[in-house]
Coordinates of C-alpha atoms and ligand atoms in Angstrom, one line a residue:
M16 CA 0.0 0.0 0.0
L17 CA 1.1 3.5 -0.7
D18 CA 2.1 5.8 2.1
R19 CA -0.5 8.3 3.1
A20 CA 1.8 11.1 2.3
V21 CA 2.2 9.9 -1.3
I22 CA -1.5 9.6 -1.7
D23 CA -2.2 13.0 -0.2
A24 CA 0.4 14.7 -2.4
L25 CA -1.8 13.7 -5.4
F26 CA -4.7 15.9 -4.1
P27 CA -5.1 19.5 -3.3
A28 CA -3.9 20.2 0.2
D29 CA -7.2 21.8 1.2
L30 CA -9.3 19.0 -0.1
P31 CA -12.1 18.4 2.5
E32 CA -12.6 15.1 4.3
P33 CA -15.8 13.0 3.7
E34 CA -17.3 14.3 7.0
H35 CA -17.3 17.8 5.5
W36 CA -19.6 16.7 2.7
E37 CA -21.7 14.5 4.9
Q38 CA -22.4 17.6 7.0
R39 CA -22.8 19.9 4.1
Y40 CA -25.5 17.6 2.7
P41 CA -27.4 16.2 5.7
A42 CA -30.2 13.7 5.5
R43 CA -33.3 15.3 4.0
E44 CA -36.1 16.2 6.3
L45 CA -39.0 14.6 4.5
P46 CA -42.1 12.7 5.6
E47 CA -41.8 9.0 6.2
G48 CA -41.8 7.1 2.9
A49 CA -41.0 10.1 0.8
L50 CA -39.0 9.1 -2.3
V51 CA -36.2 11.2 -3.7
T52 CA -35.6 10.4 -7.3
R53 CA -33.4 11.9 -10.0
F54 CA -32.9 12.0 -13.7
G55 CA -29.4 12.2 -15.1
P56 CA -29.3 13.5 -18.7
S57 CA -26.0 13.5 -20.5
P58 CA -25.5 16.5 -22.7
T59 CA -24.8 14.6 -25.9
G60 CA -27.1 16.7 -28.2
F61 CA -29.7 14.0 -28.5
V62 CA -32.7 13.9 -26.2
H63 CA -34.3 10.5 -26.3
I64 CA -38.1 10.0 -25.8
G65 CA -37.1 7.2 -23.4
G66 CA -35.7 10.0 -21.2
V67 CA -39.1 11.7 -21.0
Y68 CA -40.6 8.3 -20.2
V69 CA -38.2 7.6 -17.3
A70 CA -38.4 11.2 -16.1
T71 CA -42.1 11.1 -16.1
I72 CA -41.9 8.1 -13.8
D73 CA -39.3 9.7 -11.6
Q74 CA -41.4 12.9 -11.2
D75 CA -44.6 11.0 -10.5
V76 CA -43.2 8.7 -7.9
A77 CA -41.4 11.5 -6.1
R78 CA -44.2 14.0 -6.0
R79 CA -46.8 11.4 -5.0
S80 CA -44.7 10.3 -2.1
G81 CA -44.1 13.8 -0.9
G82 CA -40.5 13.5 -1.9
R83 CA -38.2 15.4 -4.4
Y84 CA -37.3 15.0 -8.0
L85 CA -34.0 16.2 -9.1
V86 CA -32.2 16.6 -12.4
R87 CA -28.5 16.2 -12.4
V88 CA -26.5 16.9 -15.5
E89 CA -24.2 14.0 -16.1
D90 CA -21.4 15.5 -18.0
T91 CA -18.4 13.4 -17.0
D92 CA -17.8 12.2 -20.6
R93 CA -16.3 15.3 -22.1
S94 CA -15.8 13.7 -25.5
R95 CA -19.5 13.2 -26.0
E96 CA -20.5 16.7 -25.0
V97 CA -22.2 18.9 -27.5
E98 CA -22.5 22.7 -27.2
G99 CA -26.0 23.8 -26.4
A100 CA -27.1 20.3 -25.4
I101 CA -28.3 21.4 -21.9
D102 CA -30.6 24.0 -23.3
Q103 CA -31.9 21.5 -25.8
F104 CA -32.6 19.1 -23.1
E105 CA -34.4 21.7 -21.0
R106 CA -36.5 22.9 -23.9
G107 CA -37.5 19.3 -24.6
F108 CA -38.4 18.6 -21.0
A109 CA -40.2 21.9 -20.6
Y110 CA -42.5 20.9 -23.5
F111 CA -43.6 17.9 -21.4
G112 CA -43.9 19.9 -18.2
L113 CA -41.2 17.9 -16.5
A114 CA -39.8 20.5 -14.2
A115 CA -37.6 19.3 -11.4
D116 CA -37.7 20.4 -7.8
E117 CA -33.9 20.9 -7.9
D118 CA -31.7 21.4 -10.9
I119 CA -29.0 23.6 -12.2
H120 CA -31.3 26.6 -12.6
R121 CA -33.6 26.2 -9.7
G122 CA -30.8 25.2 -7.4
G123 CA -31.4 23.4 -4.2
D124 CA -29.5 22.4 -1.0
Y125 CA -27.8 19.4 -2.6
G126 CA -26.0 21.0 -5.6
P127 CA -24.1 21.6 -7.7
Y128 CA -26.4 19.7 -10.0
Q129 CA -23.8 19.3 -12.7
Q130 CA -21.2 16.6 -12.3
S131 CA -18.3 18.6 -13.9
E132 CA -18.7 21.1 -11.0
R133 CA -18.4 18.4 -8.3
E134 CA -14.7 17.5 -8.8
Q135 CA -13.8 18.4 -5.2
I136 CA -16.4 16.1 -3.9
Y137 CA -15.4 13.1 -6.0
L138 CA -11.7 13.7 -5.2
T139 CA -12.4 13.6 -1.5
Y140 CA -13.9 10.1 -1.8
V141 CA -11.3 8.9 -4.2
R142 CA -8.6 9.9 -1.8
H143 CA -10.5 8.2 1.0
L144 CA -10.6 4.9 -0.9
L145 CA -6.9 5.2 -1.8
R146 CA -6.0 5.8 1.9
S147 CA -8.0 2.7 3.0
G148 CA -6.5 0.6 0.2
R149 CA -9.9 0.1 -1.5
A150 CA -8.5 1.9 -4.6
Y151 CA -5.2 2.1 -6.3
L152 CA -3.4 3.9 -9.1
D153 CA -3.2 2.2 -12.4
F154 CA -0.6 3.1 -15.0
A155 CA -1.5 0.5 -17.6
T156 CA -1.3 1.8 -21.1
K157 CA -3.9 1.3 -23.8
D158 CA -1.7 -1.3 -25.4
E159 CA -1.2 -3.2 -22.2
L160 CA -4.9 -3.3 -21.6
A161 CA -5.5 -4.5 -25.2
A162 CA -2.9 -7.2 -24.7
I163 CA -4.5 -8.4 -21.5
T164 CA -7.9 -8.6 -23.2
A165 CA -6.4 -10.5 -26.1
R166 CA -4.8 -13.0 -23.8
Q167 CA -8.0 -13.5 -21.9
Q168 CA -10.0 -14.0 -25.1
A169 CA -7.4 -16.5 -26.4
T170 CA -7.8 -18.6 -23.3
K171 CA -11.6 -18.1 -23.1
L172 CA -11.4 -16.3 -19.7
P173 CA -13.7 -13.5 -18.7
T174 CA -12.3 -10.2 -20.0
G175 CA -11.5 -7.4 -17.6
Y176 CA -9.0 -6.0 -15.2
Y177 CA -9.1 -8.2 -12.2
G178 CA -7.1 -10.5 -10.0
S179 CA -3.7 -11.3 -11.3
W180 CA -4.6 -9.7 -14.6
A181 CA -4.7 -6.4 -12.8
I182 CA -1.1 -5.6 -13.2
W183 CA -1.1 -2.5 -10.9
R184 CA -3.4 -4.0 -8.2
D185 CA -0.6 -5.1 -6.0
A186 CA 2.2 -3.0 -7.4
E187 CA 5.3 -2.2 -5.3
P188 CA 5.1 1.3 -3.9
A189 CA 8.5 1.9 -5.4
D190 CA 7.2 1.2 -8.9
V191 CA 4.3 3.5 -8.4
Q192 CA 6.6 6.2 -7.2
A193 CA 8.8 5.8 -10.2
K194 CA 5.8 6.2 -12.5
L195 CA 4.7 9.2 -10.6
D196 CA 8.1 10.7 -10.7
A197 CA 8.2 10.2 -14.4
G198 CA 4.9 12.1 -14.7
D199 CA 3.1 9.2 -16.3
P200 CA -0.7 9.5 -16.4
Y201 CA -2.8 7.1 -14.4
V202 CA -6.4 6.3 -13.6
V203 CA -7.7 5.3 -10.2
R204 CA -9.3 1.9 -9.9
F205 CA -11.5 0.4 -7.3
R206 CA -10.1 -2.7 -5.7
A207 CA -12.9 -5.3 -6.0
P208 CA -13.2 -7.5 -3.0
D209 CA -11.1 -10.7 -3.1
D210 CA -13.9 -13.2 -2.4
T211 CA -15.3 -13.0 -6.0
G212 CA -17.2 -16.3 -5.4
A213 CA -19.9 -14.5 -3.5
R214 CA -23.2 -13.7 -5.3
A215 CA -24.7 -10.3 -5.5
R216 CA -28.3 -10.0 -4.4
F217 CA -30.7 -7.1 -4.5
T218 CA -34.4 -6.4 -4.8
D219 CA -35.4 -4.3 -7.7
A220 CA -38.5 -2.2 -7.2
I221 CA -39.8 -3.4 -10.5
R222 CA -38.3 -6.8 -11.0
G223 CA -38.3 -8.1 -7.4
P224 CA -35.4 -10.2 -6.0
L225 CA -32.4 -10.5 -8.4
E226 CA -29.2 -12.4 -8.1
A227 CA -26.0 -12.1 -10.1
E228 CA -22.4 -13.0 -10.1
A229 CA -20.5 -10.7 -7.8
N230 CA -18.3 -8.1 -9.5
R231 CA -14.7 -9.1 -9.8
N232 CA -13.5 -6.2 -12.0
D233 CA -11.3 -3.4 -10.6
V234 CA -13.4 -0.7 -12.3
V235 CA -12.0 2.7 -13.0
I236 CA -13.4 5.3 -10.6
L237 CA -11.4 8.3 -11.6
K238 CA -10.4 9.1 -15.2
S239 CA -7.0 9.8 -16.4
S240 CA -4.8 12.2 -14.4
D241 CA -3.7 14.0 -17.6
Q242 CA -7.2 15.5 -17.9
S243 CA -8.6 18.5 -16.2
P244 CA -11.0 18.6 -14.5
R245 CA -10.4 15.2 -13.1
L246 CA -13.7 13.4 -13.5
P247 CA -15.1 10.2 -12.1
T248 CA -16.7 7.4 -14.1
Y249 CA -20.4 6.8 -14.1
H250 CA -20.1 4.1 -11.5
F251 CA -18.3 6.3 -9.0
A252 CA -20.4 9.5 -9.7
H253 CA -23.5 7.5 -9.2
A254 CA -22.4 6.3 -5.8
V255 CA -21.2 9.6 -4.5
D256 CA -23.9 11.8 -6.0
D257 CA -26.9 9.7 -5.2
H258 CA -25.6 9.2 -1.7
L259 CA -24.8 12.9 -1.1
M260 CA -28.0 14.2 -2.8
R261 CA -29.8 11.8 -0.5
V262 CA -31.5 10.1 -3.3
N263 CA -33.3 6.9 -2.0
L264 CA -34.7 5.5 -5.2
V265 CA -32.6 5.2 -8.4
I266 CA -34.9 4.8 -11.4
R267 CA -32.8 4.2 -14.5
G268 CA -32.6 2.2 -17.7
D269 CA -32.2 -1.5 -17.4
E270 CA -28.9 -1.4 -19.2
W271 CA -27.5 -0.6 -15.8
I272 CA -28.8 -3.8 -14.1
S273 CA -25.6 -5.6 -14.7
S274 CA -23.7 -2.8 -13.0
V275 CA -25.6 -3.2 -9.7
P276 CA -23.0 -5.7 -8.2
V277 CA -20.2 -3.2 -8.7
H278 CA -22.4 -0.4 -7.4
Q279 CA -23.2 -2.3 -4.3
Q280 CA -19.5 -2.9 -3.7
L281 CA -18.8 0.8 -4.1
F282 CA -21.5 1.8 -1.7
D283 CA -20.2 -0.7 0.8
A284 CA -16.5 0.4 0.5
L285 CA -17.6 4.0 0.9
A286 CA -19.8 3.1 3.9
F287 CA -22.9 4.5 2.2
E288 CA -26.3 3.2 2.9
P289 CA -27.5 0.9 0.2
I290 CA -30.0 2.4 -2.2
T291 CA -33.1 1.0 -3.9
Y292 CA -33.1 0.5 -7.7
A293 CA -35.9 0.4 -10.2
H294 CA -34.7 -0.6 -13.6
I295 CA -37.0 0.5 -16.4
A296 CA -37.3 -1.6 -19.6
P297 CA -36.5 0.4 -22.7
L298 CA -39.0 1.6 -25.3
M299 CA -39.1 -0.8 -28.2
K300 CA -40.0 -0.7 -31.8
Q301 CA -41.6 -3.4 -33.9
E302 CA -39.5 -4.2 -37.0
G303 CA -41.0 -7.0 -39.1
G304 CA -41.6 -9.9 -36.8
S305 CA -39.2 -8.8 -34.1
K306 CA -38.8 -6.1 -31.5
R307 CA -35.7 -4.0 -30.9
K308 CA -34.8 -1.0 -28.9
L309 CA -36.0 2.3 -30.2
S310 CA -32.9 3.5 -31.9
K311 CA -31.5 7.0 -32.0
R312 CA -29.9 6.2 -35.4
K313 CA -32.8 4.5 -37.2
D314 CA -36.0 5.9 -35.7
P315 CA -36.9 9.6 -35.9
E316 CA -39.5 9.0 -33.2
A317 CA -36.7 8.1 -30.8
S318 CA -36.0 11.9 -30.6
V319 CA -37.9 14.2 -28.4
D320 CA -37.6 16.8 -31.1
F321 CA -39.7 14.7 -33.4
Y322 CA -42.7 15.1 -31.1
I323 CA -42.1 18.8 -30.6
E324 CA -41.5 19.6 -34.3
S325 CA -44.5 17.5 -35.4
G326 CA -46.5 19.3 -32.7
Y327 CA -47.9 16.4 -30.8
P328 CA -49.9 17.7 -27.9
T329 CA -48.0 17.4 -24.6
K330 CA -50.9 15.7 -22.9
A331 CA -51.4 13.1 -25.6
V332 CA -47.7 12.1 -25.5
L333 CA -47.7 12.0 -21.7
Y334 CA -50.9 10.0 -21.6
Y335 CA -49.4 7.6 -24.1
L336 CA -46.1 7.2 -22.2
R337 CA -48.0 6.7 -18.9
G338 CA -50.0 4.0 -20.5
L339 CA -46.8 2.3 -21.7
A340 CA -45.5 2.4 -18.1
N341 CA -48.7 1.1 -16.5
G342 CA -51.2 -0.6 -18.8
R343 CA -53.9 0.3 -16.4
L344 CA -53.5 3.9 -17.3
A345 CA -54.1 3.3 -21.0
E346 CA -57.6 2.0 -20.1
M347 CA -58.6 5.3 -18.5
P348 CA -59.7 8.6 -20.0
L349 CA -56.8 11.0 -20.5
D350 CA -57.5 13.4 -17.7
Q351 CA -57.9 10.6 -15.2
A352 CA -54.8 8.8 -16.4
L353 CA -52.7 11.9 -16.1
S354 CA -53.6 12.2 -12.4
E355 CA -53.6 8.6 -11.3
P356 CA -50.3 7.3 -9.9
I357 CA -47.7 5.3 -11.9
N358 CA -46.9 2.3 -9.8
L359 CA -43.4 0.8 -10.2
D360 CA -44.6 -2.7 -9.5
E361 CA -46.9 -2.4 -12.5
C362 CA -44.1 -1.5 -14.9
G363 CA -43.3 -4.3 -17.2
V364 CA -40.0 -6.1 -17.4
A365 CA -40.2 -6.3 -21.2
G366 CA -39.9 -3.1 -23.1
P367 CA -43.2 -1.6 -24.3
L368 CA -43.7 -1.0 -28.0
V369 CA -43.9 2.6 -29.3
D370 CA -46.6 2.6 -31.9
L371 CA -47.0 6.0 -33.6
V372 CA -50.4 4.9 -35.2
K373 CA -51.7 4.4 -31.7
L374 CA -50.2 7.7 -30.6
D375 CA -51.8 9.4 -33.6
D376 CA -55.2 8.0 -32.6
I377 CA -54.8 9.1 -29.0
S378 CA -53.8 12.5 -30.2
A379 CA -56.6 13.0 -32.6
D380 CA -59.1 11.9 -29.9
H381 CA -57.6 14.3 -27.5
I382 CA -57.6 17.2 -29.9
A383 CA -61.2 16.5 -30.7
T384 CA -62.1 17.2 -27.1
L385 CA -60.6 20.7 -27.3
S386 CA -62.4 23.9 -28.3
G387 CA -61.5 25.8 -31.4
A388 CA -60.0 28.5 -29.2
E389 CA -57.8 26.0 -27.3
I390 CA -56.6 24.5 -30.5
L391 CA -55.8 27.9 -32.0
S392 CA -53.7 28.8 -29.0
E393 CA -51.7 25.5 -29.3
V394 CA -51.3 25.9 -33.0
R395 CA -50.1 29.5 -32.5
G396 CA -47.5 28.2 -30.0
W397 CA -46.3 25.6 -32.4
A398 CA -46.2 28.0 -35.4
E399 CA -44.2 30.5 -33.3
R400 CA -41.3 28.1 -33.5
F401 CA -41.8 26.1 -36.6
D402 CA -43.9 28.1 -39.1
P403 CA -43.7 31.9 -38.7
A404 CA -45.6 32.4 -41.9
L405 CA -48.5 30.5 -40.6
L406 CA -48.3 32.5 -37.3
A407 CA -48.5 35.7 -39.2
V408 CA -51.7 34.6 -41.0
L409 CA -53.3 33.4 -37.8
D410 CA -52.6 36.7 -36.2
A411 CA -53.9 38.6 -39.1
E412 CA -57.1 36.5 -39.2
P413 CA -57.9 35.3 -35.7
D414 CA -61.7 35.3 -36.2
L415 CA -61.5 33.4 -39.5
A416 CA -59.2 30.9 -37.7
L417 CA -61.8 30.4 -35.0
R418 CA -64.6 30.1 -37.6
A419 CA -62.6 27.6 -39.5
L420 CA -61.9 25.5 -36.4
A421 CA -65.5 25.7 -35.3
V422 CA -66.6 23.8 -38.5
E423 CA -68.0 20.5 -37.3
R424 CA -66.3 21.0 -34.0
D425 CA -67.6 23.6 -31.5
G426 CA -71.0 22.3 -30.3
A427 CA -70.8 19.3 -32.6
E428 CA -71.8 15.9 -31.2
N429 CA -68.9 14.1 -32.9
P430 CA -66.2 16.8 -33.4
R431 CA -63.9 16.2 -36.3
K432 CA -60.8 14.2 -35.7
D433 CA -58.9 15.8 -38.5
L434 CA -55.8 17.0 -36.5
K435 CA -53.3 14.6 -34.9
K436 CA -50.7 17.3 -34.3
W437 CA -50.4 21.0 -34.5
G438 CA -48.1 20.8 -37.5
E439 CA -51.0 19.5 -39.6
F440 CA -53.0 22.6 -39.2
R441 CA -51.7 24.2 -42.4
A442 CA -52.5 21.2 -44.5
V443 CA -56.0 20.7 -43.0
Y444 CA -57.1 24.2 -42.4
G445 CA -54.9 26.3 -44.7
F446 CA -57.5 26.6 -47.4
F447 CA -59.7 28.8 -45.2
F448 CA -57.2 31.5 -45.4
P449 CA -56.9 33.5 -48.6
Q450 CA -53.2 33.8 -48.0
L451 CA -52.7 30.0 -47.8
H452 CA -55.4 28.9 -50.2
A453 CA -54.1 27.4 -53.5
A454 CA -56.7 29.0 -55.7
V455 CA -58.0 27.3 -58.8
E456 CA -56.8 29.7 -61.5
S457 CA -58.5 28.2 -64.6
P458 CA -60.7 25.3 -65.7
D459 CA -57.5 23.6 -66.9
D460 CA -56.3 23.2 -63.3
E461 CA -55.5 19.5 -62.8
R462 CA -57.8 19.3 -59.8
I463 CA -60.7 20.2 -62.1
T464 CA -59.8 18.3 -65.2
A465 CA -59.4 15.2 -63.2
L466 CA -63.2 15.2 -62.7
G467 CA -63.6 14.5 -66.4
V468 CA -66.2 17.2 -67.0
D469 CA -66.1 19.2 -70.2
R470 CA -64.3 22.5 -69.8
D471 CA -67.3 24.5 -71.2
V472 CA -69.7 22.8 -68.9
V473 CA -67.5 23.5 -65.9
Q474 CA -67.5 27.2 -66.7
A475 CA -71.2 27.2 -67.4
V476 CA -72.0 25.5 -64.1
V477 CA -69.8 27.9 -62.2
R478 CA -71.2 31.0 -63.9
D479 CA -74.7 29.9 -63.0
F480 CA -73.8 29.0 -59.5
V481 CA -72.1 32.3 -58.9
G482 CA -74.7 34.3 -60.7
N483 CA -77.5 33.0 -58.6
Y484 CA -75.6 32.4 -55.4
Q485 CA -77.2 33.1 -52.1
Q486 CA -75.4 32.8 -48.8
L487 CA -78.0 30.8 -47.0
D488 CA -78.0 29.7 -43.3
D489 CA -79.8 26.5 -43.9
G490 CA -77.5 23.7 -45.2
Q491 CA -80.2 21.9 -47.2
E492 CA -81.3 25.0 -48.9
W493 CA -77.8 26.0 -49.6
F494 CA -77.0 22.7 -51.2
Q495 CA -80.1 22.9 -53.3
Q496 CA -78.3 25.6 -55.2
I497 CA -75.8 23.0 -56.4
R498 CA -78.6 20.6 -57.3
D499 CA -80.4 23.2 -59.3
V500 CA -77.4 24.2 -61.3
A501 CA -76.5 20.5 -61.8
A502 CA -80.0 19.7 -63.1
K503 CA -80.0 22.7 -65.3
H504 CA -76.8 21.5 -67.0
G505 CA -78.0 18.0 -67.4
F506 CA -76.0 16.2 -64.8
A507 CA -77.2 12.8 -63.7
K508 CA -79.0 12.7 -60.3
N509 CA -76.7 10.1 -59.0
A510 CA -73.7 8.0 -59.8
K511 CA -75.8 5.0 -60.7
E512 CA -77.7 6.9 -63.3
L513 CA -74.5 8.1 -64.8
K514 CA -73.0 4.7 -64.9
K515 CA -75.9 3.3 -66.9
N516 CA -75.4 5.9 -69.6
P517 CA -72.0 7.5 -69.3
E518 CA -72.3 9.3 -72.6
G519 CA -75.7 10.8 -71.7
F520 CA -74.5 13.2 -69.0
P521 CA -71.6 15.6 -68.5
G522 CA -71.3 13.9 -65.0
S523 CA -73.4 13.3 -62.0
I524 CA -74.3 15.5 -59.1
R525 CA -71.1 14.2 -57.5
E526 CA -69.0 15.8 -60.1
A527 CA -71.0 19.0 -60.0
S528 CA -70.5 19.3 -56.3
Q529 CA -66.9 18.5 -56.6
I530 CA -66.4 21.5 -59.0
I531 CA -67.8 23.7 -56.3
R532 CA -65.9 22.0 -53.6
I533 CA -62.6 22.2 -55.4
A534 CA -63.1 25.8 -56.2
I535 CA -63.9 26.7 -52.6
T536 CA -61.4 24.4 -50.8
G537 CA -58.9 23.5 -53.4
S538 CA -59.4 19.8 -52.7
T539 CA -61.8 17.0 -53.4
R540 CA -62.2 16.3 -49.7
S541 CA -63.3 18.8 -47.1
P542 CA -65.5 19.3 -44.1
D543 CA -69.1 20.2 -44.8
L544 CA -69.1 22.7 -47.7
H545 CA -72.0 24.8 -46.4
S546 CA -70.3 25.3 -43.0
I547 CA -67.1 26.3 -44.8
T548 CA -68.9 29.0 -46.8
Q549 CA -70.4 30.2 -43.5
A550 CA -66.9 30.6 -42.1
L551 CA -65.5 32.2 -45.3
G552 CA -68.4 34.6 -45.8
R553 CA -70.2 35.4 -49.1
E554 CA -67.5 37.6 -50.7
E555 CA -64.6 35.3 -50.1
T556 CA -66.7 32.3 -51.2
L557 CA -67.6 33.9 -54.5
G558 CA -64.1 35.2 -55.0
R559 CA -62.9 31.6 -55.1
F560 CA -64.6 31.0 -58.4
A561 CA -62.8 33.9 -60.2
G562 CA -60.5 31.6 -62.1
L563 CA -63.3 29.4 -63.3
V564 CA -66.0 31.8 -64.6
G565 CA -63.9 32.4 -67.7
E566 CA -63.4 35.4 -70.0
Ligands
LIG3 N1 -26.4 9.7 -17.4 C1 -26.8 8.3 -17.3 C2 -27.3 7.8 -18.7 O1 -27.5 8.7 -19.6 C3 -27.9 8.2 -16.3 C4 -28.1 6.8 -15.9 C5 -28.8 6.9 -14.5 O2 -29.9 7.4 -14.4 O3 -28.1 6.5 -13.5 O4 -27.4 6.7 -19.0

């Protein structure tokens, strides 16, 4: 073992002792049973929807128990860090209303809430483990480590830095000193307990009792000494931070299950009270006959930005995610599901499938429960960021926007389910706005010619329709105007009649109506035409035929 003086010389002289931090971050005064949870985003420039999923659970479980939910920025991997990533994360989480009780902005008594600012704290505990012989300096080079792995593989032994493979584990102090004198870089490794035969046991809050082989690896706890700041590995930061932030329930992705044995050893070596884990199964995607993890590389819907840019309503996404966490919640109406608890023991151990078709349905159903005014306000919010031109139009014509949204919605028994996300507003409602409407400029417009009605007949129909047009309140009476003009120009009364004698008619009432519909809406499909003309007003309605009346 190294002399204490040698160890201490590696650290700042004024580095506090563990007791200092223990007092600085005392046990929380919270009601019995209160859970303190945390979410640890890494600022890599990609915010995964799985993060929103886990954070939703974190927040729900903490709030409901009268505890606290914290967000800690896990930026110990400098090579993966991306400029602006923290802001991006915060915008994403703000969209889903996932505010923390303590974080880098709000602060709190247990900060700093960013790992790169906690160097002193980590160093205290690294020195502590070195002094007690539970950690050691390791000067192995990349090449040496690669050679060790190769030899282990060749002899079919478990790979890793352990036992007699761990060349610096029991190094002579003189050899260590020589390396230090030469200024060679080193990492600090945890000295795994010798009795590697023991089994690791713990009870996961989701999976129940689990058992695994005990850890034998001397994992790195402090990264290379040639870097500044000196940062810990995930394993060590997890132990120190979750202990000192007085977290008592670690909810995290199940890719960490296999690390629990080493985490238990670290907690034990540091004399920290053991912590409870809940390992969440990842969100999955169906691909052909098999399931795989939702992938940042392959699946646009893995990214939080996808939901925000498409304009999925926050509540619809949260409702969907809560239903994936606890199937019970998917069976409830949205408002109830958003206020019922998420129970950890109801979370599945197999990853739930993310199905955008299902989410679209949920979203369309949810939007159909909103008033036109509520929808307008959400669409405005979306357009502010993603479609400024649309925003300008909405702000120029707020009344028209409300009239458009009211069609088959406000007061309707079965409101339209024509919007799944705010980003669809332009495509679905754009035609109401003169600025966004793709007017039919002539009878040769493809939308009109596709009906197969003679050009002159189209013009004659339109002229008559416009010439006699009345802006009527009654839908039936209004539509009679189309019937009359169709009859006058010899259109068949229905498709059947036309089919019997295709040459005998210029088209059927269907084609006649479609001429009018296309002129007014630009499309062969639209909500109730009469309601649309009510929203547009007489002048705008008639104006839309200008290109069709002819010279
Ligand atoms: N920063 C870690 C990650 O991104 C957090 C894991 C945890 O919650 O402990 O995987």
